[in-house]
Amino acid sequence: MHLRRKILGVTLASALIAVALAACTSAASPAQVLNWQPCVEKAEFDCATVTVPIDWSNRNGSTVDIAVVRDRADDAVGKIGTLVSLPGGPGSSGVDEILQGGKFSPELRARFDIVSMDPRGVKRSHSVQCDSGLAASRPNMMPDTGGRISDIHSYAGDLAASCRQYTGALIDHLDAVSVAQDLEALRSALREDQLTLYSRSYGTMPAQAYAELFPKRLRASLMDSVDDHSLDGRGFLASEARAGQDTFDEFASWCSRDAQCVLHGADTHRIYGELFSRAERGELRDTEKPDTPLGPLELSRTVTQRLYAPEWPRLAAELRTLTDQPAGLPMPSAPTQRSGRAAAMPEIILCSDWRFDIADQDDWLRLWREQTANTPTLRAHFAWAAGTLCSGWPTPPQNPQHRPQIEDGPPILIFSSLHDPATPHEWATQVADRTPRATLLTYTGWGHGVYHRTPCTTTAADQFLTTLTLPRTPHCTPA
């Protein structure tokens, strides 16, 4: 079975019908009462849980408690309502984000109760648990160094079985549609007719699902660094690779013109290429853990993470440190085997929303050639390993890819960086084009996440969320 550009219509239609029926049942159910208490970690915030079905199509089945947090509006008289913030990841804790001070301006904190959650499967909300040994030692995912897709699919099956052992039935219901239905239960418990929604990165997945299922329950939605859930697996991997290459090129350009870069005057593309070759041979060590080998995909992931902020000076310094690292004997990779102990692994939530069909080694090699063509310097984006693993996941995604199907929805503002290593700008343009009442604001700079970048981006967001006023300009420039 090859990568498909379209999801089978009958499968998607059946899924949407089931979701719609569950949504209607949810709307008819009596609302819960949230028992707000001072948070244990920080008493100035309120914490509670909302109880939801593990499987929204079976409301009489087992349940899971979703952890929520509230930062009460500073201006009770001028309060607009509740702003729900959906965290990214997959695997980020919305509760932690609020307890650690959040990301929002004093204006928003004055005018809204700001509420967030740990989505199902994350931290306080029945965290996904898998075997720690399998989670820590994955098979070779590099075709150039002998990786075999059959080994990876076998490993994915073993890993999934361990996740089911430690997580239970929730492992089959981690998708963004289920999170959107959890959000609707939270809205009802909050006694709000409508929610104002801010979502970032992977949080835009349930945000889009909520707009599809409950459009009338949304006052406004701001999606920051949006995921394009219309892409098939092949398109997902290719666009991520292009984003990785673009953002590394921007780093290299900065390094060539700024004398403060410790690699100024050197060919950063060549330096990375040599390091990647050394990593393939097993000769690199983690700069912070000298006894830990730094493989080629780990090198690529580390570099890409430094492009999030971006942290260009730090990245240059780390590449120099790795270049100066003395060559050592290759370290053998650890075998993949069970430990008999559980470890949190929320990143596998991705497999609940994205389908990657890789039938055999030839399919995988074709995708690898496309990956390296789209990012000739990095050679692979971190999405490569995620997509490869999910291609062997034994349970089909509950929320397969499809174009947005939003009718009578709210105004939607989409934020995107022009040079984003994780959610490419091309995703934002496509989502904006295909989403009714959507407006795109582009930050013509670098990094992942836009809200806090400049006074222009923060002001545009705050005005939209408080007054529903759309930005007068489609661009914000770096400060």
XYZ file of C-alpha atoms in Angstrom, residues 302-463:
162
model
C 19.331 19.149 17.965
C 20.180 21.613 15.203
C 16.530 22.068 14.256
C 15.561 22.728 17.882
C 18.116 25.553 18.023
C 16.264 27.142 15.095
C 12.996 27.391 17.079
C 13.804 30.591 19.003
C 16.111 30.870 17.011
C 19.319 30.457 19.025
C 21.827 31.148 16.288
C 24.860 32.039 18.497
C 24.312 28.921 20.618
C 23.953 26.734 17.523
C 27.186 28.074 16.054
C 29.005 27.446 19.335
C 27.695 23.882 19.549
C 28.683 23.100 15.969
C 32.168 24.396 16.735
C 32.364 22.278 19.895
C 31.366 19.194 17.922
C 33.894 20.028 15.201
C 36.661 20.274 17.803
C 35.581 17.033 19.452
C 38.367 14.476 19.075
C 37.553 11.467 16.971
C 36.847 8.439 19.097
C 36.110 4.821 18.473
C 32.554 4.204 17.267
C 30.192 3.319 20.083
C 27.831 0.416 19.463
C 24.169 1.281 19.592
C 22.126 -0.252 22.361
C 19.760 -3.072 21.353
C 16.053 -2.356 21.487
C 14.630 -4.397 24.341
C 12.013 -4.084 27.036
C 13.001 -2.864 30.476
C 9.798 -3.800 32.282
C 9.438 -0.192 33.476
C 7.161 2.566 32.212
C 8.174 5.959 30.846
C 6.151 8.892 29.548
C 6.047 9.000 25.744
C 3.393 11.521 24.664
C 5.051 12.119 21.300
C 3.372 9.001 19.922
C 0.108 11.005 19.978
C 1.144 12.052 16.467
C 0.261 8.555 15.227
C -3.379 9.179 16.236
C -3.762 12.052 13.760
C -1.387 11.335 10.882
C -1.192 8.422 8.489
C 2.098 7.436 6.856
C 1.806 4.493 4.487
C 5.223 2.938 3.846
C 4.751 -0.515 2.404
C 8.306 -1.774 2.044
C 11.991 -0.905 1.799
C 11.636 0.463 -1.747
C 8.898 2.870 -0.636
C 11.043 3.992 2.270
C 14.080 4.532 0.064
C 12.061 6.642 -2.368
C 10.880 8.820 0.503
C 14.430 9.075 1.824
C 15.685 10.306 -1.543
C 12.943 12.946 -1.516
C 13.844 13.884 2.066
C 17.513 14.448 1.292
C 16.654 16.334 -1.908
C 14.407 18.712 0.031
C 16.970 19.282 2.777
C 20.382 18.575 1.239
C 22.229 20.053 4.220
C 20.335 18.633 7.200
C 19.651 15.422 5.250
C 16.604 14.706 7.439
C 14.085 16.711 9.431
C 13.058 15.395 12.863
C 9.676 14.607 11.296
C 11.374 11.809 9.340
C 11.728 9.599 12.418
C 8.194 10.372 13.588
C 6.637 9.548 10.229
C 8.709 6.402 9.876
C 7.644 5.161 13.311
C 3.964 5.972 12.737
C 4.022 4.061 9.435
C 4.320 0.887 11.510
C 1.800 1.806 14.207
C -0.709 -1.068 14.348
C -3.790 1.087 15.044
C -5.060 3.337 12.226
C -5.340 7.021 13.161
C -8.688 7.963 14.658
C -8.473 11.388 13.011
C -7.021 10.882 9.509
C -5.917 13.790 7.358
C -8.552 15.836 5.566
C -9.216 19.379 4.417
C -10.947 21.684 6.908
C -14.731 21.278 6.851
C -15.909 24.332 8.784
C -19.370 25.787 8.207
C -20.709 28.950 9.867
C -17.515 29.249 11.844
C -16.038 32.214 13.729
C -13.408 34.668 12.520
C -10.054 32.899 12.525
C -6.658 34.608 12.620
C -3.618 32.551 11.599
C -0.081 33.541 12.618
C 2.978 32.166 10.840
C 6.696 32.920 10.728
C 8.145 33.158 7.249
C 11.060 30.992 8.416
C 9.634 28.362 10.801
C 11.538 25.066 11.211
C 8.556 23.085 12.546
C 5.300 24.395 11.035
C 6.259 25.692 7.573
C 4.847 28.939 6.253
C 3.458 27.005 3.289
C 1.186 25.166 5.741
C -0.265 28.446 6.977
C -0.980 29.758 3.478
C -2.772 26.537 2.559
C -4.843 26.413 5.751
C -5.805 30.079 5.332
C -6.869 29.523 1.736
C -9.048 26.547 2.662
C -10.612 27.821 5.890
C -13.695 30.064 5.759
C -13.294 33.471 7.441
C -9.559 32.927 7.957
C -6.996 35.733 7.805
C -3.230 35.148 7.666
C -0.682 37.402 9.349
C 2.932 36.616 8.450
C 5.833 37.492 10.709
C 8.619 38.052 8.193
C 11.250 36.742 10.550
C 12.471 33.524 12.081
C 11.408 30.939 14.612
C 8.487 28.865 15.823
C 5.639 30.720 17.527
C 4.625 34.281 16.657
C 2.459 35.844 19.394
C 5.324 37.194 21.500
C 7.723 38.140 18.680
C 7.235 41.907 18.397
C 4.841 44.628 19.545
C 3.247 44.302 16.104
C 2.395 40.614 16.536
C 1.283 40.931 20.167
C -0.883 43.961 19.465
C -2.487 42.305 16.440
C -3.335 39.243 18.522
C -4.630 41.197 21.519
C -6.864 43.435 19.400
